[in-house]
CSV table of C-alpha atoms in Angstrom, one decimal:
chain,number,residue,atom,x,y,z
A,1,MET,CA,-94.8,-3.2,-25.5
A,2,ALA,CA,-92.8,-0.7,-23.0
A,3,ASP,CA,-89.2,-2.3,-24.2
A,4,ALA,CA,-90.6,-1.9,-27.6
A,5,MET,CA,-91.1,2.1,-27.1
A,6,MET,CA,-87.8,2.2,-25.1
A,7,ILE,CA,-85.9,0.8,-28.3
A,8,ALA,CA,-87.2,3.0,-30.5
A,9,LEU,CA,-87.0,6.1,-28.6
A,10,ALA,CA,-83.7,5.4,-27.9
A,11,THR,CA,-82.9,5.0,-31.6
A,12,LEU,CA,-84.3,8.3,-32.0
A,13,CYS,CA,-81.5,9.9,-29.4
A,14,THR,CA,-79.2,7.9,-31.1
A,15,LEU,CA,-79.3,8.9,-34.8
A,16,LEU,CA,-81.4,13.0,-34.1
A,17,PRO,CA,-78.2,13.9,-32.9
A,18,PHE,CA,-75.8,11.9,-35.8
A,19,TRP,CA,-77.8,14.1,-38.1
A,20,ILE,CA,-77.6,17.0,-37.0
A,21,ALA,CA,-73.6,16.6,-36.0
A,22,GLN,CA,-73.0,15.8,-39.9
A,23,ARG,CA,-74.7,18.9,-41.4
A,24,GLN,CA,-73.7,21.5,-39.1
A,25,GLY,CA,-70.9,20.5,-37.1
A,26,LEU,CA,-67.7,22.4,-37.2
A,27,VAL,CA,-65.7,19.0,-36.9
A,28,GLY,CA,-66.1,16.2,-38.4
A,29,TRP,CA,-66.6,12.6,-36.2
A,30,VAL,CA,-66.0,13.9,-33.0
A,31,SER,CA,-68.3,17.5,-32.3
A,32,PRO,CA,-70.5,18.1,-29.3
A,33,LEU,CA,-73.8,16.4,-31.1
A,34,HIS,CA,-71.4,13.3,-32.7
A,35,LEU,CA,-70.0,12.7,-28.9
A,36,LEU,CA,-73.8,12.8,-27.9
A,37,GLY,CA,-74.6,10.2,-29.7
A,38,TYR,CA,-71.7,7.9,-29.1
A,39,PHE,CA,-72.9,8.3,-25.8
A,40,CYS,CA,-76.6,8.0,-26.6
A,41,ALA,CA,-75.3,4.5,-28.1
A,42,LEU,CA,-73.7,3.1,-25.6
A,43,GLY,CA,-75.9,4.3,-22.6
A,44,PHE,CA,-79.0,4.3,-23.5
A,45,LEU,CA,-79.4,2.5,-26.8
A,46,ALA,CA,-77.4,-0.6,-26.1
A,47,LYS,CA,-78.5,-0.8,-22.4
A,48,VAL,CA,-82.1,-1.0,-23.4
A,49,VAL,CA,-81.7,-3.6,-26.1
A,50,ALA,CA,-79.6,-5.8,-23.9
A,51,TYR,CA,-82.6,-5.5,-20.7
A,52,ALA,CA,-85.1,-6.3,-23.2
A,53,ALA,CA,-83.6,-9.6,-23.5
A,54,ALA,CA,-81.9,-9.8,-19.9
A,55,PRO,CA,-84.3,-7.8,-18.0
A,56,ASP,CA,-82.0,-8.7,-14.9
A,57,LEU,CA,-78.8,-7.1,-16.2
A,58,ALA,CA,-80.3,-3.7,-15.5
A,59,PHE,CA,-78.5,-1.8,-13.0
A,60,TYR,CA,-82.3,0.4,-12.1
A,61,ALA,CA,-83.2,-3.3,-11.2
A,62,ARG,CA,-81.5,-3.8,-7.9
A,63,PHE,CA,-83.7,-1.1,-6.1
A,64,ASP,CA,-86.7,-2.5,-6.9
A,65,PRO,CA,-88.3,-0.1,-9.5
A,66,ALA,CA,-91.9,0.5,-9.3
A,67,PRO,CA,-94.0,-0.1,-12.6
A,68,GLY,CA,-93.0,1.5,-15.5
A,69,ALA,CA,-90.0,3.2,-14.1
A,70,GLY,CA,-88.1,2.0,-16.9
A,71,LEU,CA,-90.2,4.0,-19.7
A,72,ARG,CA,-90.4,7.1,-17.3
A,73,GLY,CA,-87.2,7.1,-17.3
A,74,ALA,CA,-86.3,6.7,-21.3
A,75,ILE,CA,-89.3,9.4,-21.3
A,76,TYR,CA,-87.1,12.2,-19.4
A,77,LEU,CA,-84.3,11.1,-20.6
A,78,GLY,CA,-85.3,11.0,-24.5
A,79,CYS,CA,-86.7,14.4,-23.8
A,80,PHE,CA,-83.3,16.0,-22.7
A,81,VAL,CA,-81.5,14.4,-25.6
A,82,VAL,CA,-84.3,16.2,-27.9
A,83,LEU,CA,-84.1,19.3,-25.9
A,84,ILE,CA,-80.2,19.3,-26.1
A,85,CYS,CA,-80.4,19.1,-30.0
A,86,LEU,CA,-83.0,22.0,-30.0
A,87,GLY,CA,-80.4,24.4,-28.1
A,88,TYR,CA,-77.6,23.2,-30.2
A,89,VAL,CA,-79.6,23.9,-33.3
A,90,LEU,CA,-81.1,27.1,-32.5
A,91,ALA,CA,-76.8,28.3,-31.6
A,92,CYS,CA,-75.7,27.1,-35.3
A,93,THR,CA,-74.2,30.0,-37.1
A,94,THR,CA,-72.2,29.6,-40.7
A,95,SER,CA,-68.4,29.7,-41.2
A,96,SER,CA,-65.9,28.7,-43.6
A,97,ALA,CA,-64.2,24.9,-43.2
A,98,ALA,CA,-61.4,25.8,-45.3
A,99,ALA,CA,-60.3,28.4,-44.0
A,100,ARG,CA,-60.3,26.4,-40.6
A,101,VAL,CA,-58.3,23.9,-42.0
A,102,MET,CA,-55.4,25.9,-42.9
A,103,ALA,CA,-55.8,27.9,-39.6
A,104,ALA,CA,-55.0,24.5,-37.9
A,105,ARG,CA,-52.6,23.3,-40.3
A,106,GLY,CA,-50.3,26.5,-40.4
A,107,VAL,CA,-50.5,26.5,-36.6
A,108,ALA,CA,-49.3,22.8,-36.7
A,109,ALA,CA,-46.5,22.9,-39.0
A,110,GLY,CA,-44.9,26.1,-37.0
A,111,VAL,CA,-45.2,24.5,-33.1
A,112,GLN,CA,-41.3,25.0,-32.4
A,113,HIS,CA,-39.2,23.2,-29.9
A,114,ILE,CA,-41.2,20.0,-30.3
A,115,GLY,CA,-38.3,17.4,-29.1
A,116,LEU,CA,-38.8,20.0,-25.9
A,117,LEU,CA,-41.8,19.9,-25.5
A,118,ALA,CA,-42.0,16.1,-25.7
A,119,GLY,CA,-39.0,15.4,-22.9
A,120,ILE,CA,-40.9,18.0,-20.7
A,121,ALA,CA,-44.1,16.0,-21.1
A,122,LEU,CA,-42.5,12.4,-20.6
A,123,ALA,CA,-40.5,13.7,-17.7
A,124,VAL,CA,-44.0,15.1,-16.0
A,125,THR,CA,-46.0,11.8,-16.8
A,126,ALA,CA,-42.8,10.0,-14.7
A,127,LEU,CA,-43.1,12.4,-11.9
A,128,THR,CA,-46.6,12.5,-11.4
A,129,MET,CA,-46.8,8.7,-11.4
A,130,LEU,CA,-45.0,8.6,-8.6
A,131,LEU,CA,-46.3,10.9,-7.0
A,132,ILE,CA,-49.8,9.4,-7.2
A,133,LEU,CA,-47.9,6.2,-5.8
A,134,ARG,CA,-45.8,7.5,-2.7
A,135,ALA,CA,-49.5,9.4,-2.2
A,136,ARG,CA,-51.5,6.1,-1.8
A,137,GLY,CA,-48.2,4.3,0.4
A,138,ALA,CA,-46.9,2.4,-2.5
A,139,SER,CA,-43.7,2.5,-4.8
A,140,VAL,CA,-43.1,1.4,-8.5
A,141,GLY,CA,-41.7,-2.1,-6.8
A,142,ASP,CA,-44.6,-2.9,-5.3
A,143,ALA,CA,-46.0,-6.5,-5.9
A,144,GLY,CA,-49.9,-6.2,-7.5
A,145,VAL,CA,-49.4,-2.0,-7.2
A,146,ILE,CA,-51.3,-1.7,-10.4
A,147,GLU,CA,-54.0,-4.1,-9.2
A,148,ALA,CA,-54.3,-2.1,-6.4
A,149,LEU,CA,-54.2,1.2,-8.1
A,150,ASN,CA,-57.3,-0.2,-9.9
A,151,ARG,CA,-59.3,-1.5,-7.1
A,152,SER,CA,-59.3,1.6,-5.9
A,153,LYS,CA,-59.2,5.0,-7.3
A,154,GLN,CA,-59.7,7.5,-3.6
A,155,ILE,CA,-58.0,7.3,-0.3
A,156,ASN,CA,-61.1,7.5,2.0
A,157,VAL,CA,-60.8,10.2,3.7
A,158,ASN,CA,-64.0,10.4,6.5
A,159,ALA,CA,-67.0,7.8,7.1
A,160,ASP,CA,-69.5,10.2,4.9
A,161,GLY,CA,-68.3,8.1,1.3
A,162,VAL,CA,-66.0,10.9,0.2
A,163,GLY,CA,-62.9,10.2,-0.4
A,164,ALA,CA,-59.5,11.7,-2.4
A,165,THR,CA,-59.0,11.1,-5.9
A,166,LEU,CA,-55.6,13.2,-6.3
A,167,ALA,CA,-56.9,15.1,-8.8
A,168,GLY,CA,-54.7,17.8,-8.1
A,169,ILE,CA,-52.2,15.4,-9.1
A,170,LYS,CA,-53.7,14.5,-11.8
A,171,THR,CA,-54.1,17.7,-13.1
A,172,LEU,CA,-50.6,17.9,-14.3
A,173,PHE,CA,-51.8,15.1,-17.1
A,174,VAL,CA,-52.9,17.4,-19.1
A,175,ILE,CA,-49.3,18.5,-20.3
A,176,PRO,CA,-48.9,14.6,-21.4
A,177,LYS,CA,-52.2,15.2,-22.9
A,178,PHE,CA,-51.8,18.7,-24.7
A,179,ALA,CA,-48.2,17.4,-25.9
A,180,PHE,CA,-49.3,14.5,-27.5
A,181,VAL,CA,-52.3,16.3,-29.6
A,182,LEU,CA,-49.3,18.8,-30.7
A,183,CYS,CA,-46.9,16.1,-31.8
A,184,LEU,CA,-49.6,13.9,-33.3
A,185,ALA,CA,-50.6,17.9,-35.4
A,186,GLN,CA,-47.1,18.4,-36.7
A,187,THR,CA,-47.0,14.5,-37.6
A,188,ILE,CA,-49.7,14.8,-39.9
A,189,VAL,CA,-48.5,17.6,-41.1
A,190,ARG,CA,-44.9,16.9,-41.6
A,191,PRO,CA,-44.3,13.6,-41.3
A,192,ARG,CA,-40.8,12.4,-39.9
A,193,ALA,CA,-39.3,9.5,-38.5
A,194,VAL,CA,-38.7,11.0,-35.1
A,195,MET,CA,-41.9,12.8,-34.8
A,196,VAL,CA,-43.5,9.4,-35.2
A,197,VAL,CA,-41.8,8.1,-32.4
A,198,MET,CA,-42.1,11.3,-30.2
A,199,THR,CA,-45.7,10.6,-30.4
A,200,LEU,CA,-45.9,7.1,-30.1
A,201,ALA,CA,-43.8,7.3,-26.9
A,202,LEU,CA,-46.4,10.3,-26.2
A,203,ALA,CA,-49.3,7.7,-26.9
A,204,GLY,CA,-47.7,5.1,-24.7
A,205,ALA,CA,-46.9,7.7,-22.2
A,206,LEU,CA,-51.3,8.1,-22.0
A,207,ALA,CA,-51.5,5.0,-22.0
A,208,GLY,CA,-49.3,3.9,-18.5
A,209,ILE,CA,-52.1,7.5,-17.1
A,210,ALA,CA,-54.9,5.3,-17.8
A,211,LEU,CA,-53.5,2.3,-15.6
A,212,VAL,CA,-52.1,4.4,-13.1
A,213,SER,CA,-55.3,5.8,-12.4
A,214,GLY,CA,-57.4,3.2,-13.1
A,215,ASP,CA,-60.0,5.1,-15.4
A,216,ARG,CA,-60.7,3.2,-18.5
A,217,PHE,CA,-61.9,6.1,-20.0
A,218,GLU,CA,-58.2,7.8,-20.2
A,219,LEU,CA,-58.1,5.7,-23.1
A,220,VAL,CA,-61.1,6.5,-24.9
A,221,GLU,CA,-59.5,10.0,-24.2
A,222,LEU,CA,-56.7,8.6,-25.9
A,223,ALA,CA,-58.7,8.0,-29.3
A,224,ILE,CA,-60.4,10.8,-29.2
A,225,TYR,CA,-57.6,13.2,-29.0
A,226,ALA,CA,-55.8,11.3,-31.8
A,227,LEU,CA,-59.5,10.9,-34.2
A,228,ALA,CA,-60.2,15.1,-33.0
A,229,THR,CA,-56.9,16.3,-33.9
A,230,HIS,CA,-56.7,14.2,-37.9
A,231,ALA,CA,-59.9,16.1,-38.4
A,232,ILE,CA,-59.3,19.6,-37.1
A,233,LEU,CA,-56.7,19.8,-39.4
A,234,GLY,CA,-58.9,18.2,-42.5
A,235,GLY,CA,-57.8,14.7,-42.2
A,236,ARG,CA,-60.8,12.2,-44.0
A,237,LEU,CA,-61.4,8.5,-43.2
A,238,GLY,CA,-59.3,6.0,-45.9
A,239,TRP,CA,-58.6,2.5,-45.6
A,240,ARG,CA,-55.2,3.7,-44.2
A,241,GLN,CA,-57.0,5.5,-41.1
A,242,VAL,CA,-59.4,2.5,-40.6
A,243,VAL,CA,-56.8,0.2,-40.4
A,244,LEU,CA,-54.9,1.7,-38.4
A,245,GLY,CA,-58.3,3.0,-36.2
A,246,CYS,CA,-59.4,-0.8,-36.0
A,247,VAL,CA,-56.1,-1.9,-34.4
A,248,ALA,CA,-56.1,1.0,-31.7
A,249,GLY,CA,-59.2,0.3,-31.2
A,250,ALA,CA,-58.4,-3.5,-30.3
A,251,GLY,CA,-55.6,-2.5,-28.2
A,252,ILE,CA,-57.6,-0.4,-26.1
A,253,VAL,CA,-60.6,-2.8,-25.8
A,254,LEU,CA,-58.0,-5.7,-24.7
A,255,LEU,CA,-56.0,-3.0,-22.5
A,256,SER,CA,-59.8,-1.9,-20.6
A,257,ALA,CA,-60.7,-5.3,-20.4
A,258,TYR,CA,-57.3,-6.3,-18.4
A,259,MET,CA,-57.7,-3.0,-16.2
A,260,THR,CA,-61.6,-4.4,-15.6
A,261,GLN,CA,-59.9,-7.7,-14.3
A,262,LEU,CA,-58.1,-5.9,-12.3
A,263,ARG,CA,-60.3,-4.3,-10.9
A,264,LEU,CA,-63.3,-7.0,-10.3
A,265,GLY,CA,-60.9,-10.3,-10.9
A,266,GLU,CA,-62.4,-13.3,-12.7
A,267,ASP,CA,-66.0,-11.6,-13.5
A,268,GLY,CA,-63.8,-8.2,-15.0
A,269,ALA,CA,-62.8,-10.0,-17.9
A,270,VAL,CA,-66.7,-9.9,-19.2
A,271,ILE,CA,-66.1,-6.2,-19.7
A,272,LEU,CA,-69.2,-6.1,-22.3
A,273,ARG,CA,-71.5,-7.0,-19.7
A,274,GLN,CA,-70.0,-4.9,-17.2
A,275,LEU,CA,-70.4,-1.8,-19.4
A,276,VAL,CA,-74.1,-2.9,-20.0
A,277,GLY,CA,-74.9,-3.7,-16.6
A,278,SER,CA,-73.2,0.1,-15.0
A,279,THR,CA,-73.9,3.4,-14.8
A,280,TYR,CA,-71.2,4.7,-17.9
A,281,PHE,CA,-72.4,6.5,-20.7
A,282,LEU,CA,-75.3,9.2,-21.6
A,283,ASP,CA,-77.0,6.0,-18.8
A,284,ILE,CA,-81.1,4.9,-18.8
A,285,ASN,CA,-80.0,3.8,-15.2
A,286,VAL,CA,-79.6,7.0,-14.1
A,287,ALA,CA,-82.3,8.7,-16.0
A,288,VAL,CA,-85.2,5.5,-14.3
A,289,MET,CA,-83.5,6.1,-10.5
A,290,VAL,CA,-83.6,9.7,-10.4
A,291,THR,CA,-87.4,10.1,-11.8
A,292,GLY,CA,-88.0,7.6,-9.0
A,293,HIS,CA,-86.7,8.1,-6.0
A,294,VAL,CA,-85.8,11.8,-6.2
A,295,GLU,CA,-88.1,13.3,-3.5
A,296,PRO,CA,-89.1,17.0,-3.9
A,297,ALA,CA,-87.1,17.7,-0.2
A,298,GLN,CA,-84.4,16.3,-2.0
A,299,LEU,CA,-83.7,18.7,-4.7
A,300,LEU,CA,-81.1,20.7,-4.6
A,301,LEU,CA,-82.5,23.3,-6.5
A,302,GLY,CA,-78.7,24.8,-8.8
A,303,GLN,CA,-76.3,24.4,-5.8
A,304,SER,CA,-74.7,21.3,-7.5
A,305,TYR,CA,-73.6,23.4,-10.1
A,306,VAL,CA,-72.2,26.1,-8.2
A,307,TRP,CA,-70.2,23.6,-5.8
A,308,TRP,CA,-67.0,24.2,-7.7
A,309,GLY,CA,-66.7,27.5,-6.3
A,310,PHE,CA,-65.4,25.5,-3.0
A,311,GLY,CA,-64.1,22.7,-5.0
A,312,TRP,CA,-60.6,24.0,-4.9
A,313,VAL,CA,-59.8,24.2,-1.6
A,314,PRO,CA,-57.1,21.0,-1.5
A,315,ARG,CA,-58.6,18.4,0.6
A,316,ASP,CA,-55.2,18.2,2.9
A,317,LEU,CA,-56.2,21.6,3.8
A,318,TRP,CA,-59.6,20.9,4.1
A,319,PRO,CA,-60.2,17.3,5.1
A,320,ASP,CA,-64.1,17.8,5.7
A,321,LYS,CA,-64.6,19.5,2.8
A,322,PRO,CA,-67.8,18.3,0.8
A,323,ALA,CA,-67.6,15.8,-2.1
A,324,ILE,CA,-68.0,17.9,-5.3
A,325,ASP,CA,-69.0,15.0,-7.6
A,326,LEU,CA,-72.9,14.7,-7.2
A,327,GLY,CA,-72.8,11.1,-7.3
A,328,VAL,CA,-71.9,10.6,-4.0
A,329,TYR,CA,-75.0,12.6,-2.9
A,330,PHE,CA,-77.0,10.6,-5.1
A,331,LYS,CA,-75.9,7.4,-3.9
A,332,ARG,CA,-76.0,8.2,-0.2
A,333,GLU,CA,-79.1,10.5,-0.1
A,334,VAL,CA,-81.3,9.7,-3.2
A,335,MET,CA,-80.7,6.0,-3.4
A,336,GLY,CA,-80.3,5.1,0.4
A,337,VAL,CA,-76.7,3.3,-0.4
A,338,ALA,CA,-74.5,3.5,3.3
A,339,THR,CA,-71.0,2.5,1.1
A,340,GLY,CA,-68.4,4.4,0.2
A,341,GLY,CA,-67.7,5.9,-3.5
A,342,ALA,CA,-70.2,7.2,-5.8
A,343,PHE,CA,-73.1,6.6,-8.4
A,344,ASN,CA,-72.6,8.2,-11.7
A,345,VAL,CA,-74.9,10.6,-12.1
A,346,THR,CA,-74.9,12.0,-15.5
A,347,GLY,CA,-76.0,15.5,-17.0
A,348,PRO,CA,-79.4,14.6,-17.3
A,349,GLY,CA,-79.6,13.3,-13.9
A,350,GLU,CA,-77.6,16.1,-12.2
A,351,ALA,CA,-80.9,17.9,-13.7
A,352,PHE,CA,-83.0,16.1,-12.1
A,353,ILE,CA,-81.7,15.7,-8.7
A,354,ASN,CA,-81.9,19.9,-8.9
A,355,PHE,CA,-84.6,21.1,-10.6
A,356,GLY,CA,-87.4,17.3,-10.8
A,357,TRP,CA,-89.2,17.2,-14.3
A,358,ALA,CA,-88.0,21.4,-14.8
A,359,GLY,CA,-84.7,19.8,-15.0
A,360,LEU,CA,-85.6,20.0,-18.5
A,361,ALA,CA,-84.9,23.5,-19.2
A,362,VAL,CA,-80.8,22.4,-18.4
A,363,ALA,CA,-80.9,20.2,-21.6
A,364,PRO,CA,-81.2,23.6,-24.4
A,365,ALA,CA,-79.0,25.5,-22.5
A,366,LEU,CA,-76.2,22.4,-22.7
A,367,GLY,CA,-76.9,22.7,-26.4
A,368,TRP,CA,-76.7,26.2,-26.9
A,369,THR,CA,-72.8,26.1,-24.9
A,370,PHE,CA,-71.3,23.1,-26.6
A,371,ARG,CA,-72.4,25.1,-30.1
A,372,LYS,CA,-70.8,27.9,-28.6
A,373,GLY,CA,-67.6,26.3,-27.3
A,374,GLU,CA,-67.0,24.5,-30.6
A,375,ALA,CA,-67.4,27.4,-32.6
A,376,PHE,CA,-65.3,29.5,-30.5
A,377,LEU,CA,-62.1,27.7,-30.4
A,378,LEU,CA,-62.6,26.2,-34.3
A,379,ASP,CA,-62.5,29.9,-35.1
A,380,ALA,CA,-59.9,30.0,-37.9
A,381,ARG,CA,-58.8,33.5,-36.6
A,382,ARG,CA,-58.4,32.5,-32.9
A,383,THR,CA,-56.9,28.9,-34.2
A,384,ALA,CA,-54.3,31.2,-36.6
A,385,ARG,CA,-53.2,33.6,-33.4
A,386,TRP,CA,-54.5,31.1,-30.5
A,387,GLY,CA,-54.1,28.0,-31.3
A,388,ALA,CA,-57.3,27.6,-29.8
A,389,ALA,CA,-58.5,24.4,-31.9
A,390,PHE,CA,-55.9,22.1,-30.2
A,391,VAL,CA,-57.4,23.1,-26.9
A,392,TYR,CA,-60.5,21.5,-28.1
A,393,PRO,CA,-59.7,17.9,-27.6
A,394,VAL,CA,-58.0,18.5,-24.6
A,395,LEU,CA,-60.3,20.7,-22.6
A,396,PHE,CA,-63.7,21.2,-24.9
A,397,TYR,CA,-64.6,17.2,-25.2
A,398,PRO,CA,-63.9,16.3,-21.5
A,399,PHE,CA,-66.6,19.3,-21.0
A,400,VAL,CA,-69.3,17.8,-22.9
A,401,GLN,CA,-68.2,14.2,-21.8
A,402,ALA,CA,-68.7,15.6,-18.0
A,403,CYS,CA,-72.4,17.3,-19.1
A,404,LEU,CA,-73.0,14.2,-20.6
A,405,GLN,CA,-71.8,11.4,-18.1
A,406,SER,CA,-70.8,12.9,-14.7
A,407,SER,CA,-71.6,16.1,-13.4
A,408,PHE,CA,-70.4,20.1,-13.7
A,409,SER,CA,-68.6,21.3,-10.5
A,410,ALA,CA,-66.9,17.5,-10.9
A,411,TYR,CA,-65.1,18.5,-13.7
A,412,VAL,CA,-64.8,22.3,-14.3
A,413,VAL,CA,-62.5,22.9,-10.7
A,414,GLY,CA,-59.8,20.7,-12.8
A,415,ALA,CA,-60.2,22.4,-15.5
A,416,LEU,CA,-59.6,26.1,-14.5
A,417,ALA,CA,-56.0,24.4,-13.8
A,418,GLN,CA,-55.3,22.4,-16.7
A,419,LEU,CA,-56.3,25.7,-18.6
A,420,VAL,CA,-53.8,27.5,-17.2
A,421,LEU,CA,-51.3,24.9,-17.9
A,422,VAL,CA,-52.7,24.7,-21.7
A,423,ILE,CA,-51.8,28.1,-22.3
A,424,GLY,CA,-48.6,28.6,-20.7
A,425,ILE,CA,-47.5,25.6,-23.4
A,426,ARG,CA,-49.4,27.2,-25.9
A,427,ALA,CA,-47.3,30.6,-25.3
A,428,LEU,CA,-43.9,28.6,-25.4
A,429,PHE,CA,-44.1,26.2,-27.7
A,430,ILE,CA,-47.0,27.8,-30.7
A,431,ARG,CA,-45.8,30.2,-32.5
A,432,ARG,CA,-48.6,32.6,-33.7
A,433,LEU,CA,-49.7,33.3,-37.7
A,434,ARG,CA,-50.4,36.5,-38.9
A,435,TRP,CA,-54.4,36.0,-39.7
A,436,ARG,CA,-55.0,37.1,-43.6
A,437,ARG,CA,-57.5,35.0,-46.3
A,438,VAL,CA,-55.3,34.5,-48.4
A,439,PRO,CA,-53.9,30.6,-49.5
A,440,SER,CA,-51.9,29.0,-46.5
A,441,GLU,CA,-48.5,28.5,-48.5
A,442,ARG,CA,-48.9,32.4,-47.4
A,443,LEU,CA,-49.4,32.5,-44.2
A,444,THR,CA,-46.2,34.1,-42.3
A,445,TYR,CA,-46.1,33.4,-38.5
A,446,ALA,CA,-46.0,36.5,-35.7
């Protein structure tokens, strides 16, 4: 009975965000509630179905859960998802879809010096990869260097499980990411052979970034960048786009499986089993673990949401800087696991570790923020003047992902630095439009 209730609740939490997103979302397929639906499908629904068939697959089963712990965690996670949807709906206002698309297409067509931008982005990618290798004490010619990078994504700093992830260096990767979005946008609006080549070269660079970073979610982000850019420009999913998406998706799955195998050895080839037994996505395991193990004395009372205030200090200058990713605290203090690294904490998990069941109040605030951020960046006037819509996939999508799957402060620190770089690219390469409510062919550049 408990399994059936958990599956029913997970199904509701997957379908409700999709239904709202289809009616209220400002961008097709990748609005914040579309993303919420995807993360629920993969982290909640798929996992409870798998655990109903094979309970030993559950990550939380390793920690001796109390009777009814699974259902209690599912109720908490389900309430959190519903309240995110409520906050999103309460913040909804109407706007013109045609105006948004018109402005985005005008900006995409007017991106200037695109070849120079692509060249800079590829050079920055190569240089940043070399800096990462140097920081890890490796070089391009070393045997097994990719395997080593995927096996350990951080450099251990102290015995408290804190490590340096080289996040400061990796901030530079936002340059090729933003360049890819702009190149793809101009390729869609003004298709030329040279634009296709540059776009594919940047896509290859982003795949290389995923390999060097040892982060499979970089591959997911690449797909989201492409899908979001297509949707922002008013694109539809015809059979050509579906076929292309399937080919790209197959490539992402194969590369992800390869990266998993590098990290875990032979067992890593079973990528689906590894994902189901993990704490990825909007994860039911974390909800079960926090509702069952967090003691009142362990509640942080909002502290984790302000850790970004000191997170900008480089670890080279402050070797004993506390981890700003709540996952270290969750693993060591809450779950009592003393090994290095961290457990993925998720947005609902972070809220519970801070406030207990009262953390449900964080959910509608997140939903409201998701909608206001979406509306702000996709506003036609801001897109025409500042190219704001193209910031959506590069900075706002990762923000939504972090609020659902990771922790708040861990994202904010890097995002502020990335925003500075994005603003610099915008100033140099995006031409401002004189915005008027007129047909697109009469838009002029400032």
